Short mmCIF file of C-alpha atoms in Angstrom, two decimals:
data_model
loop_
_atom_site.label_atom_id
_atom_site.label_comp_id
_atom_site.label_asym_id
_atom_site.label_seq_id
_atom_site.Cartn_x
_atom_site.Cartn_y
_atom_site.Cartn_z
CA MET A 17 -11.97 256.25 61.12
CA ALA A 18 -11.97 256.81 57.41
CA SER A 19 -13.00 254.03 55.09
CA THR A 20 -10.24 251.95 53.55
CA ARG A 21 -12.28 251.33 50.41
CA SER A 22 -12.11 253.57 47.39
CA ARG A 23 -13.98 253.80 44.14
CA GLY A 24 -13.34 255.74 40.98
CA ASP A 25 -15.54 257.92 38.77
CA GLY A 26 -15.78 261.65 38.94
CA GLY A 27 -18.87 263.83 38.80
CA LEU A 28 -21.76 263.19 36.46
CA LEU A 29 -23.02 266.65 35.83
CA TYR A 30 -20.71 267.83 33.07
CA TRP A 31 -20.76 264.52 31.16
CA GLY A 32 -24.37 265.32 30.33
CA LEU A 33 -23.68 268.96 29.52
CA LYS A 34 -21.19 267.94 26.81
CA VAL A 35 -23.86 265.82 25.14
CA LEU A 36 -26.50 268.46 25.64
CA ALA A 37 -24.44 271.00 23.69
CA GLY A 38 -25.05 268.98 20.53
CA ALA A 39 -28.76 268.31 21.03
CA ALA A 40 -31.84 270.40 21.55
CA GLY A 41 -33.00 268.56 24.76
CA ALA A 42 -36.43 268.85 26.24
CA ALA A 43 -37.30 271.73 28.53
CA VAL A 44 -37.32 269.47 31.54
CA VAL A 45 -33.76 268.34 30.77
CA GLY A 46 -32.47 271.88 30.43
CA ALA A 47 -34.15 272.89 33.65
CA ALA A 48 -32.74 269.86 35.41
CA ALA A 49 -29.22 270.65 34.26
CA TRP A 50 -29.48 274.29 35.29
CA ALA A 51 -30.96 273.50 38.69
CA ALA A 52 -28.53 270.70 39.44
CA LYS A 53 -25.56 272.89 38.47
CA ASN A 54 -26.71 275.70 40.75
CA PHE A 55 -27.40 273.23 43.52
CA TYR A 56 -23.90 271.77 43.49
CA GLU A 57 -22.18 275.11 43.08
CA SER A 58 -23.98 276.57 46.09
CA SER A 59 -24.02 273.68 48.55
CA ASP A 60 -22.78 270.23 49.40
CA ALA A 61 -26.07 268.58 48.46
CA ALA A 62 -27.51 268.72 51.94
CA PRO A 63 -30.94 267.18 52.51
CA GLY A 64 -34.12 269.19 52.05
CA PRO A 65 -35.73 271.56 54.52
CA PRO A 66 -35.22 270.30 58.08
CA ALA A 67 -38.86 271.00 58.89
CA GLU A 68 -40.07 268.70 56.12
CA ARG A 69 -38.63 265.35 57.03
CA ALA A 70 -40.68 262.24 56.45
CA TRP A 71 -40.65 258.57 57.34
CA HIS A 72 -38.99 256.44 54.73
CA GLU A 73 -39.13 252.71 55.19
CA SER A 74 -39.14 252.23 51.46
CA GLU A 75 -35.43 252.90 51.65
CA GLU A 76 -34.96 250.32 54.37
CA SER A 77 -32.42 247.97 52.93
CA SER A 78 -34.55 245.06 51.78
CA ASP A 79 -33.13 245.15 48.26
CA GLU A 80 -31.88 241.70 47.29
CA GLU A 81 -29.21 242.98 44.93
CA THR A 82 -27.66 245.12 47.65
CA ARG A 83 -27.38 242.16 49.97
CA GLU A 84 -25.90 239.90 47.31
CA ARG A 85 -23.25 242.47 46.39
CA ALA A 86 -22.43 242.93 50.06
CA LYS A 87 -21.94 239.19 50.51
CA GLU A 88 -19.32 239.18 47.76
CA ARG A 89 -17.13 241.47 49.86
CA LEU A 90 -17.28 239.30 52.95
CA PRO A 91 -14.99 236.35 53.70
CA ARG A 92 -16.35 233.13 52.29
CA SER A 93 -17.14 230.21 54.54
CA ASN A 94 -16.42 226.60 53.61
CA THR A 95 -19.48 225.31 55.42
CA SER A 96 -22.89 225.06 53.81
CA SER A 97 -24.45 226.97 56.71
CA PRO A 98 -24.68 230.76 56.35
CA TYR A 99 -22.92 231.05 59.71
CA LYS A 100 -19.65 229.74 61.03
CA LYS A 101 -20.84 228.00 64.15
CA PRO A 102 -18.25 228.18 66.91
CA SER A 103 -16.61 225.05 68.16
CA PRO A 104 -17.87 223.82 71.55
CA LYS A 105 -14.33 224.30 72.87
CA GLN A 106 -14.11 227.84 71.53
CA GLY A 107 -14.31 230.40 74.29
CA LYS A 108 -15.75 233.88 74.15
CA MET A 109 -13.51 236.32 72.27
CA ASP A 110 -11.67 238.82 74.47
CA LYS A 111 -12.90 242.40 74.31
CA LYS A 112 -9.77 243.85 72.75
CA THR A 113 -9.96 241.47 69.80
CA LEU A 114 -13.71 241.97 69.40
CA LEU A 115 -13.30 245.74 69.53
CA HIS A 116 -10.76 245.50 66.72
CA LYS A 117 -13.13 243.33 64.67
CA LEU A 118 -16.07 245.69 65.20
CA ARG A 119 -14.09 248.75 64.15
CA ARG A 120 -12.68 246.99 61.10
CA TYR A 121 -16.15 245.73 60.15
CA HIS A 122 -17.47 249.28 60.41
CA ASP A 123 -14.63 250.86 58.45
CA ASN A 124 -14.30 248.22 55.73
CA LEU A 125 -17.93 247.26 55.17
CA ALA A 126 -20.51 249.48 56.84
CA GLU A 127 -18.92 252.85 56.04
CA ILE A 128 -19.41 254.17 52.49
CA PRO A 129 -16.71 256.17 50.67
CA GLN A 130 -17.59 259.86 50.42
CA ASN A 131 -17.19 259.99 46.64
CA GLU A 132 -19.85 257.29 46.24
CA ILE A 133 -22.20 259.22 48.52
CA ASP A 134 -21.61 262.44 46.56
CA MET A 135 -22.37 260.75 43.24
CA ALA A 136 -25.60 259.21 44.57
CA LYS A 137 -26.68 262.63 45.86
CA GLU A 138 -25.85 264.26 42.52
CA VAL A 139 -27.92 261.75 40.55
CA THR A 140 -30.83 262.05 43.00
CA GLN A 141 -30.85 265.84 42.74
CA ILE A 142 -30.94 265.71 38.93
CA ILE A 143 -33.89 263.30 39.02
CA ALA A 144 -35.68 265.41 41.65
CA THR A 145 -35.30 268.51 39.49
CA ALA A 146 -36.69 266.71 36.44
CA ILE A 147 -39.75 265.47 38.37
CA ARG A 148 -40.33 268.88 39.96
CA ASP A 149 -40.23 270.65 36.60
CA PHE A 150 -42.57 268.09 35.04
CA ILE A 151 -45.12 268.60 37.83
CA LYS A 152 -44.98 272.39 37.51
CA THR A 153 -45.45 272.17 33.75
CA LYS A 154 -47.91 269.32 33.36
CA LYS A 155 -49.74 269.15 36.71
CA PRO A 156 -49.81 272.68 38.12
CA GLU A 157 -53.17 272.00 39.77
CA LEU A 158 -51.54 269.71 42.35
CA PRO A 159 -50.86 271.63 45.58
CA LEU A 160 -47.36 270.34 46.25
CA GLY A 161 -44.46 271.88 48.13
CA ASP A 162 -40.88 271.76 46.90
CA LEU A 163 -39.62 268.25 46.30
CA TYR A 164 -36.43 267.45 48.17
CA ALA A 165 -33.98 264.57 48.43
CA ASP A 166 -33.85 262.53 51.61
CA GLY A 167 -32.97 259.12 52.99
CA HIS A 168 -30.18 257.49 54.95
CA VAL A 169 -27.58 258.55 52.39
CA TYR A 170 -28.30 262.08 53.62
CA ASP A 171 -28.40 261.47 57.37
CA GLY A 172 -25.26 259.33 57.32
CA MET A 173 -26.97 256.07 58.31
CA LYS A 174 -26.80 254.23 54.96
CA VAL A 175 -24.42 251.29 55.08
CA ILE A 176 -22.48 249.17 52.57
CA ARG A 177 -23.50 251.05 49.41
CA ALA A 178 -25.10 254.41 48.58
CA ASP A 179 -27.71 252.67 46.46
CA GLN A 180 -31.02 253.94 47.86
CA THR A 181 -32.38 257.47 48.18
CA THR A 182 -35.80 259.11 48.41
CA ILE A 183 -37.45 262.13 46.87
CA MET A 184 -40.08 263.51 49.21
CA ALA A 185 -43.19 265.10 47.69
CA PRO A 186 -44.84 267.25 50.41
CA MET A 187 -48.59 267.60 49.81
CA SER A 188 -50.34 270.80 50.91
CA LEU A 189 -53.73 270.31 52.59
CA ASP A 190 -56.13 273.01 53.77
CA VAL A 191 -57.20 272.17 57.34
CA ASN A 192 -60.61 273.70 56.59
CA MET A 193 -61.21 270.93 54.05
CA TRP A 194 -59.41 267.98 55.63
CA GLU A 195 -59.64 266.34 59.04
CA LEU A 196 -57.24 263.89 60.66
CA VAL A 197 -58.67 260.68 62.15
CA PRO A 198 -56.20 258.68 64.33
CA GLY A 199 -56.16 254.99 63.46
CA GLU A 200 -56.85 253.86 67.02
CA GLU A 201 -60.17 255.78 66.90
CA THR A 202 -61.42 253.84 63.89
CA VAL A 203 -63.10 250.44 63.74
CA LEU A 204 -59.79 249.09 62.43
CA CYS A 205 -57.99 250.14 65.65
CA VAL A 206 -54.55 250.60 64.09
CA PRO A 207 -52.24 252.81 66.15
CA GLY A 208 -49.48 254.45 64.15
CA TRP A 209 -51.78 255.00 61.17
CA CYS A 210 -54.31 257.73 60.30
CA LEU A 211 -57.17 258.51 57.97
CA ILE A 212 -57.54 261.92 56.29
CA ARG A 213 -61.23 262.73 55.92
CA ARG A 214 -62.74 265.31 53.58
CA GLN A 215 -64.89 267.74 55.54
CA ASN A 216 -66.98 270.92 55.19
CA VAL A 217 -68.17 270.01 51.69
CA ASP A 218 -71.10 272.43 52.13
CA TYR A 219 -68.68 275.35 52.33
CA PHE A 220 -65.93 273.86 50.16
CA PRO A 221 -67.63 271.66 47.51
CA MET A 222 -65.82 268.67 46.05
CA GLY A 223 -63.44 269.89 43.41
CA THR A 224 -62.30 272.86 45.48
CA SER A 225 -59.16 271.05 46.59
CA GLY A 226 -56.63 269.79 44.11
CA TRP A 227 -56.64 266.49 45.99
CA ASP A 228 -60.39 265.86 45.71
CA HIS A 229 -59.81 263.60 42.71
CA PHE A 230 -57.95 261.21 45.03
CA VAL A 231 -60.80 260.72 47.54
CA ILE A 232 -62.39 257.30 48.05
CA GLY A 233 -65.36 256.91 50.37
CA GLY A 234 -64.82 260.37 51.81
CA TYR A 235 -61.14 259.78 52.64
CA LEU A 236 -57.95 260.86 50.87
CA SER A 237 -56.50 257.63 49.51
CA PRO A 238 -52.70 257.24 49.63
CA ARG A 239 -53.10 254.34 47.23
CA VAL A 240 -54.69 256.53 44.54
CA VAL A 241 -52.15 259.29 45.15
CA MET A 242 -49.30 256.82 44.79
CA LYS A 243 -50.75 255.39 41.56
CA MET A 244 -50.70 258.90 40.08
CA PHE A 245 -47.01 259.28 40.93
CA ILE A 246 -46.28 255.79 39.58
CA ARG A 247 -47.83 256.67 36.20
CA MET A 248 -45.83 259.87 36.21
CA VAL A 249 -42.43 258.24 36.69
CA GLN A 250 -43.19 255.19 34.52
CA GLU A 251 -44.95 256.73 31.55
CA ASN A 252 -45.00 260.51 31.45
CA ILE A 253 -41.46 261.78 31.95
CA ASP A 254 -39.00 261.54 29.05
CA TRP A 255 -36.27 259.58 30.81
CA PRO A 256 -34.38 258.60 27.62
CA SER A 257 -33.67 262.28 26.87
CA LEU A 258 -32.52 262.90 30.42
CA SER A 259 -30.37 259.75 30.36
CA HIS A 260 -28.75 260.83 27.10
CA CYS A 261 -28.09 264.28 28.48
CA PHE A 262 -26.35 263.21 31.68
CA GLY A 263 -24.72 260.00 30.57
CA PHE A 264 -26.65 257.62 32.79
CA GLN A 265 -29.50 255.17 32.31
CA VAL A 266 -32.92 255.47 33.98
CA ARG A 267 -35.16 252.42 34.31
CA PRO A 268 -38.57 252.87 35.98
CA LYS A 269 -39.39 250.01 38.35
CA MET A 270 -42.55 248.30 37.16
CA ARG A 271 -43.72 246.33 40.18
CA GLY A 272 -45.78 247.07 43.28
CA LEU A 273 -47.24 250.30 44.58
CA THR A 274 -43.90 252.10 44.58
CA ALA A 275 -42.95 255.06 42.43
CA ALA A 276 -39.30 254.16 41.98
CA LEU A 277 -36.48 254.40 39.47
CA ASP A 278 -33.26 252.47 39.02
CA VAL A 279 -30.54 254.84 37.82
CA PHE A 280 -27.28 253.36 36.51
CA TYR A 281 -24.35 255.75 36.34
CA GLY A 282 -20.57 255.86 36.19
CA SER A 283 -18.15 255.53 33.27
CA ASP A 284 -19.41 251.99 32.56
CA LEU A 285 -22.82 252.39 34.27
CA GLN A 286 -21.42 250.17 37.01
CA HIS A 287 -23.11 252.06 39.87
CA ARG A 288 -26.81 251.89 40.67
CA VAL A 289 -29.06 253.94 42.92
CA GLN A 290 -32.73 253.21 43.49
CA ILE A 291 -34.69 256.44 43.88
CA SER A 292 -38.17 256.30 45.39
CA LEU A 293 -40.76 259.07 45.22
CA THR A 294 -42.74 259.32 48.47
CA PRO A 295 -45.82 261.55 48.98
CA ALA A 296 -45.95 263.06 52.48
CA VAL A 297 -48.41 265.19 54.44
CA ARG A 298 -47.74 267.46 57.42
CA PHE A 299 -50.99 267.73 59.33
CA GLU A 300 -51.58 269.11 62.82
CA ASN A 301 -47.96 268.60 63.96
CA LEU A 302 -47.96 265.09 62.51
CA GLU A 303 -46.15 263.89 59.42
CA LEU A 304 -47.80 261.16 57.36
CA VAL A 305 -46.47 259.22 54.38
CA ALA A 306 -48.14 257.12 51.71
CA ARG A 307 -47.07 253.65 52.79
CA PRO A 308 -49.22 250.53 52.18
CA HIS A 309 -50.54 248.93 55.37
CA PRO A 310 -49.32 245.31 55.72
CA ALA A 311 -52.94 244.14 55.61
CA THR A 312 -53.24 245.35 52.02
CA LEU A 313 -50.52 242.90 51.04
CA GLN A 314 -52.52 240.01 52.50
CA ALA A 315 -56.04 240.88 51.39
CA ALA A 316 -56.90 241.20 47.72
CA ARG A 317 -59.25 244.15 48.06
CA PRO A 318 -60.23 245.28 51.56
CA ASP A 319 -63.56 247.05 51.28
CA GLY A 320 -65.42 249.57 53.41
CA VAL A 321 -65.23 253.28 54.10
CA GLU A 322 -62.39 252.83 56.60
CA SER A 323 -60.45 250.28 54.57
CA TYR A 324 -56.77 249.66 55.11
CA GLN A 325 -56.15 251.16 51.69
CA ASN A 326 -57.02 254.63 52.99
CA LEU A 327 -54.57 254.56 55.89
CA TRP A 328 -51.55 256.88 56.00
CA ARG A 329 -48.47 255.92 58.01
CA GLU A 330 -47.35 258.21 60.81
CA SER A 331 -43.78 259.40 60.38
CA PHE A 332 -41.34 260.07 63.23
CA MET A 333 -38.28 260.66 61.06
CA GLU A 334 -37.75 264.19 62.30
CA ALA A 335 -38.04 263.17 65.97
CA GLU A 336 -35.77 260.18 65.37
CA ARG A 337 -33.06 262.30 63.81
CA ILE A 338 -33.22 264.91 66.56
CA LYS A 339 -33.00 262.19 69.20
CA LEU A 340 -30.00 260.53 67.53
CA GLU A 341 -28.22 263.87 67.10
CA THR A 342 -28.83 264.66 70.77
CA LEU A 343 -27.26 261.38 71.81
CA GLU A 344 -24.28 262.00 69.57
CA ASP A 345 -23.60 265.35 71.22
CA GLU A 346 -21.86 263.29 73.88
CA LEU A 347 -19.32 262.03 71.28
CA GLY A 348 -20.25 258.41 71.94
CA CYS A 349 -20.28 255.27 69.80
CA HIS A 350 -24.04 255.31 69.15
CA ARG A 351 -23.78 255.77 65.39
CA VAL A 352 -20.94 253.27 64.92
CA CYS A 353 -22.76 250.63 66.95
CA LEU A 354 -26.01 251.19 65.08
CA LYS A 355 -24.34 251.04 61.66
CA VAL A 356 -22.50 247.83 62.53
CA VAL A 357 -25.74 246.10 63.58
CA LYS A 358 -27.52 247.51 60.53
CA ALA A 359 -24.83 246.14 58.21
CA VAL A 360 -25.05 242.77 59.97
CA THR A 361 -28.80 242.55 59.33
CA GLU A 362 -28.39 243.55 55.69
CA THR A 363 -25.76 240.92 54.95
CA ASN A 364 -27.43 238.01 56.77
CA SER A 365 -30.48 236.57 55.05
CA GLU A 366 -31.98 235.27 58.30
CA LEU A 367 -32.11 238.80 59.71
CA ARG A 368 -33.31 240.66 56.64
CA ALA A 369 -36.78 241.24 58.13
CA LEU A 370 -35.22 243.62 60.66
CA ARG A 371 -35.59 247.18 59.45
CA TYR A 372 -33.69 250.30 60.36
CA GLU A 373 -36.59 251.53 62.52
CA HIS A 374 -36.36 248.36 64.63
CA LEU A 375 -32.67 248.87 65.34
CA LEU A 376 -32.96 252.61 65.90
CA HIS A 377 -35.77 252.33 68.46
CA LEU A 378 -33.98 249.45 70.13
CA LEU A 379 -30.98 251.77 70.48
CA PHE A 380 -33.16 254.51 71.97
CA HIS A 381 -34.56 252.11 74.58
CA LEU A 382 -31.07 250.88 75.40
CA CYS A 383 -29.81 254.45 75.86
CA ASP A 384 -32.38 254.93 78.62
CA LYS A 385 -30.70 252.10 80.53
CA GLU A 386 -27.04 252.42 79.58
CA THR A 387 -25.19 255.70 79.95
CA ARG A 388 -21.63 254.65 79.02
CA TRP A 389 -21.30 255.14 75.27
CA GLU A 390 -17.69 256.21 74.96
CA PRO A 391 -15.87 254.71 71.94
CA ASP A 392 -14.03 252.24 74.18
CA HIS A 393 -17.40 250.82 75.29
CA LEU A 394 -18.38 249.78 71.76
CA VAL A 395 -18.06 246.07 72.59
CA ASP A 396 -20.32 246.34 75.64
CA ARG A 397 -22.99 248.31 73.79
CA TYR A 398 -22.86 245.97 70.77
CA GLU A 399 -23.41 243.01 73.08
CA ASP A 400 -26.19 244.91 74.87
CA MET A 401 -27.97 245.57 71.57
CA LEU A 402 -27.84 241.86 70.72
CA GLN A 403 -29.19 240.92 74.14
CA TYR A 404 -31.98 243.51 73.98
CA LEU A 405 -32.87 242.32 70.49
CA GLN A 406 -32.89 238.72 71.69
CA GLY A 407 -35.40 239.58 74.41
CA ALA A 408 -37.64 241.59 72.08
CA LEU A 409 -37.72 238.78 69.53
CA ALA A 410 -38.56 236.24 72.24
CA GLN A 411 -41.52 238.37 73.32
CA GLY A 412 -42.52 239.25 69.78
CA ALA A 413 -42.72 242.88 70.81
CA LEU A 414 -40.58 245.97 70.29
CA LEU A 415 -42.37 249.13 71.40
CA HIS A 416 -42.10 252.31 69.40
CA TYR A 417 -39.97 254.75 71.39
CA PHE A 418 -42.26 257.73 70.73
CA ASP A 419 -45.58 255.87 70.75
CA GLU A 420 -45.72 252.81 72.99
CA SER A 421 -49.10 251.81 71.61
CA VAL A 422 -47.25 250.69 68.47
CA ASN A 423 -45.51 247.31 68.39
CA LEU A 424 -42.89 247.54 65.64
CA PHE A 425 -42.85 243.74 65.32
CA ALA A 426 -46.62 243.51 64.79
CA ASP A 427 -46.35 242.97 61.03
CA LEU A 428 -43.74 240.17 61.24
CA PRO A 429 -44.87 236.51 61.16
CA ALA A 430 -44.23 234.43 64.28
CA GLU A 431 -42.00 232.00 62.39
CA THR A 432 -39.84 234.87 61.15
CA LEU A 433 -39.42 236.15 64.71
CA GLN A 434 -38.49 232.64 65.89
CA THR A 435 -35.86 232.21 63.17
CA MET A 436 -34.28 235.56 63.95
CA HIS A 437 -34.37 234.79 67.68
CA LYS A 438 -32.30 231.62 67.12
CA VAL A 439 -29.70 233.51 65.09
CA VAL A 440 -29.43 236.36 67.59
CA SER A 441 -29.27 233.95 70.54
CA LEU A 442 -26.21 232.33 68.97
CA ALA A 443 -24.68 235.77 68.50
CA VAL A 444 -25.32 236.68 72.15
CA THR A 445 -23.17 233.71 73.20
CA HIS A 446 -20.54 234.39 70.54
CA PRO A 447 -20.80 238.10 69.58
CA ALA A 448 -18.34 237.83 66.68
CA THR A 449 -20.42 235.19 64.89
CA LEU A 450 -22.40 237.71 62.83
CA LEU A 451 -19.19 239.39 61.72
CA GLN A 452 -17.80 236.16 60.22
CA ARG A 453 -19.77 235.14 57.14
#
């Protein structure tokens, strides 16, 4: 069902071109304008090459501002508790009423208007073109593939607002110079993570590869690679010129090991999209992304040759998308159910630790048990997802669908799991509770 919300603002592209006509703009700006124009005249801003997908948890909706804006659009409660606890005399809502509530919740809150999605894609493509042209001009020695836009805005799984996208930066590695070391085969024993070791230095001396400057202790360091990209987006690119050209405002984010930008656009700069730049490596049929291991957030400086700082995160984004598309071939309610639960977790502070990967893999496990996913079974499957989630939280374990050696809850504190278990347990008894903030 189409969304009942609507938002104004037309395209951004030709605002900037009007300004550009009166100024000499930098080469990167001109190239960005030309490339973005060709892109939108030739396509509908589809995501990058299907064979170059990468994991992107950085876009997982943990952004506080997104959640706060979402809360403003939900009904306000008079109680001080974030939930409206049902009365002891209140019975379980009948399925017809709950089905109506779920569909309305999806259409009015979870679903994003197409014009907002199109604008976010347009801004992301302009930024991607600017970064790509800067790299080709200033850092031609880096063996990088074509940058492309990605994220849940592109696969249709973003909810509430189109305010987060990703630009993937595929790194090219020569297998004669680099060797993959699975995390479970290291002294750290970390399934789901890998090391990339420099090899054959006798035949290919250090300095032969463009990535040799990013090696620490014999291993390609995602931390050092990410720092290079952070300096690039924070200091090197002339964002004021680009902002002036296209009529929006670019603000580099200055915290953490994340190469990210906040871009404000619209007639009054009232819209915002956070764009993250994510280095990725395709290596021996595996896709890896530069994502900090949770241990690096707890330890000041882990030392050693096989330190956590050298670990690359395995990505299953391509397999996840193929699996979800296969399920949807049956014209079921998989996507609607998943987006409703995702919106629930993003608008409820007690559930914010749940990421998209948790919900998606929970859905995959549930699909192996439940075969009835017709639209009229949305209530049953929504309740099943809550019950499955309740059990996983109680056990503190949610196995990765494609790699059962990985517990997706492993990085969450026990107290966080307990808090979320209490909230979900209440929702299992009264499924509409999470829809009534």
